[in-house]
PDB file of C-alpha atoms in Angstrom:
ATOM      1  CA  MET A 355      83.655 110.783 113.283  1.00 61.00           C
ATOM      2  CA  THR A 356      86.078 109.720 115.994  1.00 57.00           C
ATOM      3  CA  THR A 357      89.142 112.064 116.201  1.00 60.00           C
ATOM      4  CA  GLY A 358      92.507 110.836 116.295  1.00 60.00           C
ATOM      5  CA  GLY A 359      95.680 112.021 118.029  1.00 66.00           C
ATOM      6  CA  ARG A 360      95.463 112.292 122.163  1.00 74.00           C
ATOM      7  CA  ALA A 361      91.780 113.141 122.335  1.00 84.00           C
ATOM      8  CA  PRO A 362      90.200 109.446 122.412  1.00 84.00           C
ATOM      9  CA  VAL A 363      92.170 108.909 125.313  1.00 84.00           C
ATOM     10  CA  HIS A 364      90.468 111.264 127.128  1.00 85.00           C
ATOM     11  CA  MET A 365      86.878 110.213 125.391  1.00 89.00           C
ATOM     12  CA  ARG A 366      86.832 106.739 125.732  1.00 91.00           C
ATOM     13  CA  ILE A 367      86.813 107.561 129.343  1.00 91.00           C
ATOM     14  CA  ASN A 368      83.522 109.245 129.080  1.00 93.00           C
ATOM     15  CA  LYS A 369      80.934 106.528 129.453  1.00 96.00           C
ATOM     16  CA  GLY A 370      78.370 108.750 127.356  1.00 96.00           C
ATOM     17  CA  LEU A 371      80.818 109.264 124.341  1.00 95.00           C
ATOM     18  CA  VAL A 372      81.540 105.771 124.571  1.00 96.00           C
ATOM     19  CA  ARG A 373      76.954 105.127 124.318  1.00 97.00           C
ATOM     20  CA  LEU A 374      77.304 107.376 122.281  1.00 97.00           C
ATOM     21  CA  VAL A 375      79.198 105.968 119.466  1.00 96.00           C
ATOM     22  CA  LYS A 376      78.236 101.899 120.470  1.00 97.00           C
ATOM     23  CA  SER A 377      74.424 103.140 119.907  1.00 98.00           C
ATOM     24  CA  ALA A 378      74.926 104.681 116.455  1.00 97.00           C
ATOM     25  CA  PHE A 379      76.877 101.394 115.830  1.00 97.00           C
ATOM     26  CA  ASP A 380      74.445  99.407 116.856  1.00 97.00           C
ATOM     27  CA  LYS A 381      71.575 101.159 114.996  1.00 97.00           C
ATOM     28  CA  GLY A 382      73.676 100.965 111.282  1.00 96.00           C
ATOM     29  CA  LYS A 383      75.156 104.581 111.482  1.00 97.00           C
ATOM     30  CA  VAL A 384      78.659 105.006 109.545  1.00 98.00           C
ATOM     31  CA  VAL A 385      80.903 105.733 112.504  1.00 97.00           C
ATOM     32  CA  ALA A 386      84.502 106.561 111.192  1.00 97.00           C
ATOM     33  CA  ALA A 387      87.796 106.614 113.227  1.00 96.00           C
ATOM     34  CA  ILE A 388      91.184 107.389 112.278  1.00 95.00           C
ATOM     35  CA  CYS A 389      94.234 107.473 113.973  1.00 93.00           C
ATOM     36  CA  HIS A 390      93.777 106.593 117.749  1.00 93.00           C
ATOM     37  CA  GLY A 391      90.028 106.762 117.376  1.00 94.00           C
ATOM     38  CA  ALA A 392      90.053 102.864 117.143  1.00 95.00           C
ATOM     39  CA  GLN A 393      90.480 103.640 120.775  1.00 95.00           C
ATOM     40  CA  MET A 394      87.155 104.641 120.622  1.00 95.00           C
ATOM     41  CA  LEU A 395      85.500 101.500 118.945  1.00 97.00           C
ATOM     42  CA  ILE A 396      87.668  99.554 121.711  1.00 97.00           C
ATOM     43  CA  GLU A 397      86.214 100.807 124.418  1.00 96.00           C
ATOM     44  CA  ALA A 398      82.406 100.851 122.914  1.00 97.00           C
ATOM     45  CA  ASP A 399      83.483  96.485 122.369  1.00 97.00           C
ATOM     46  CA  ILE A 400      82.167  97.419 118.126  1.00 97.00           C
ATOM     47  CA  ILE A 401      86.209  96.628 116.525  1.00 97.00           C
ATOM     48  CA  ARG A 402      85.200  92.289 117.121  1.00 97.00           C
ATOM     49  CA  GLY A 403      85.360  89.997 114.245  1.00 98.00           C
ATOM     50  CA  LYS A 404      85.195  93.365 112.079  1.00 98.00           C
ATOM     51  CA  ARG A 405      88.290  94.959 109.448  1.00 98.00           C
ATOM     52  CA  ALA A 406      90.205  97.946 110.329  1.00 98.00           C
ATOM     53  CA  THR A 407      93.255 100.020 110.934  1.00 98.00           C
ATOM     54  CA  CYS A 408      94.454 102.910 113.011  1.00 97.00           C
ATOM     55  CA  TRP A 409      97.973 104.231 113.976  1.00 95.00           C
ATOM     56  CA  TYR A 410     100.396 101.531 114.364  1.00 96.00           C
ATOM     57  CA  SER A 411     100.865 101.754 117.978  1.00 94.00           C
ATOM     58  CA  VAL A 412      97.005 100.825 118.352  1.00 96.00           C
ATOM     59  CA  ALA A 413      97.436  97.903 116.088  1.00 98.00           C
ATOM     60  CA  THR A 414      98.150  95.702 119.409  1.00 98.00           C
ATOM     61  CA  ASP A 415      95.134  97.174 121.045  1.00 97.00           C
ATOM     62  CA  LEU A 416      93.329  96.728 118.329  1.00 98.00           C
ATOM     63  CA  LYS A 417      93.802  93.082 117.638  1.00 98.00           C
ATOM     64  CA  ASN A 418      93.636  91.986 121.045  1.00 98.00           C
ATOM     65  CA  ALA A 419      90.064  93.680 121.082  1.00 98.00           C
ATOM     66  CA  GLY A 420      89.154  91.247 118.277  1.00 98.00           C
ATOM     67  CA  GLY A 421      89.279  93.384 115.208  1.00 98.00           C
ATOM     68  CA  ILE A 422      91.001  92.351 112.187  1.00 98.00           C
ATOM     69  CA  TYR A 423      93.648  94.842 111.403  1.00 98.00           C
ATOM     70  CA  GLU A 424      95.207  96.016 108.184  1.00 98.00           C
ATOM     71  CA  ASP A 425      97.634  98.479 107.870  1.00 98.00           C
ATOM     72  CA  GLN A 426      96.288  99.850 104.422  1.00 98.00           C
ATOM     73  CA  PRO A 427      94.926 103.547 103.941  1.00 98.00           C
ATOM     74  CA  VAL A 428      91.515 102.923 104.841  1.00 98.00           C
ATOM     75  CA  VAL A 429      89.438 100.187 105.604  1.00 98.00           C
ATOM     76  CA  VAL A 430      85.669  99.075 105.273  1.00 98.00           C
ATOM     77  CA  ASP A 431      83.608  97.061 107.196  1.00 98.00           C
ATOM     78  CA  GLY A 432      80.094  97.456 107.030  1.00 97.00           C
ATOM     79  CA  ASN A 433      79.003 100.813 108.622  1.00 97.00           C
ATOM     80  CA  LEU A 434      82.468 100.943 110.178  1.00 98.00           C
ATOM     81  CA  VAL A 435      85.582 103.333 108.284  1.00 98.00           C
ATOM     82  CA  THR A 436      88.843 103.049 109.862  1.00 98.00           C
ATOM     83  CA  SER A 437      92.650 104.953 108.453  1.00 97.00           C
ATOM     84  CA  ARG A 438      95.948 105.135 109.865  1.00 97.00           C
ATOM     85  CA  PHE A 439      97.041 108.815 110.204  1.00 95.00           C
ATOM     86  CA  PRO A 440      96.549 112.317 108.638  1.00 93.00           C
ATOM     87  CA  ALA A 441      98.263 111.144 105.225  1.00 96.00           C
ATOM     88  CA  ASP A 442      95.406 108.640 105.039  1.00 97.00           C
ATOM     89  CA  LEU A 443      92.624 111.904 104.994  1.00 96.00           C
ATOM     90  CA  PRO A 444      91.672 111.857 101.358  1.00 97.00           C
ATOM     91  CA  HIS A 445      90.993 108.143 101.531  1.00 98.00           C
ATOM     92  CA  PHE A 446      89.462 108.341 104.623  1.00 97.00           C
ATOM     93  CA  CYS A 447      86.900 111.419 103.680  1.00 97.00           C
ATOM     94  CA  ARG A 448      86.211 109.931 100.266  1.00 98.00           C
ATOM     95  CA  LYS A 449      84.984 106.744 101.842  1.00 98.00           C
ATOM     96  CA  THR A 450      83.460 108.298 104.737  1.00 98.00           C
ATOM     97  CA  ILE A 451      81.323 110.698 102.019  1.00 97.00           C
ATOM     98  CA  GLU A 452      80.901 107.963  99.987  1.00 97.00           C
ATOM     99  CA  LEU A 453      79.111 105.624 102.562  1.00 96.00           C
ATOM    100  CA  LEU A 454      77.289 108.206 103.729  1.00 96.00           C
ATOM    101  CA  LYS A 455      75.381 109.035 100.471  1.00 96.00           C
ATOM    102  CA  SER A 456      74.786 105.522  99.839  1.00 93.00           C
ATOM    103  CA  LYS A 457      72.848 105.030 103.588  1.00 80.00           C
TER     104      LYS A 457
END
């Protein structure tokens, strides 16, 4: 799971963390990101062609990376779960748990 806030700004420059996210995604593991967490998805180059949501100021970056931005409380595309901001946590947690249980 990739957190939101300012953490992804620091996490995305750590090559090991980026490889971890990409590897998990490539193996079909559930990858969940909320708020600014989409920056890790962009850095790992796993957002291209995927439907996702994020904090509004990251939406342009998501689209520029080839993602399909949707302004929804939670978006699930395959093994990817994304949400916009903390108020979406109930939706985000519910969908993430559902997806984890189905794997």
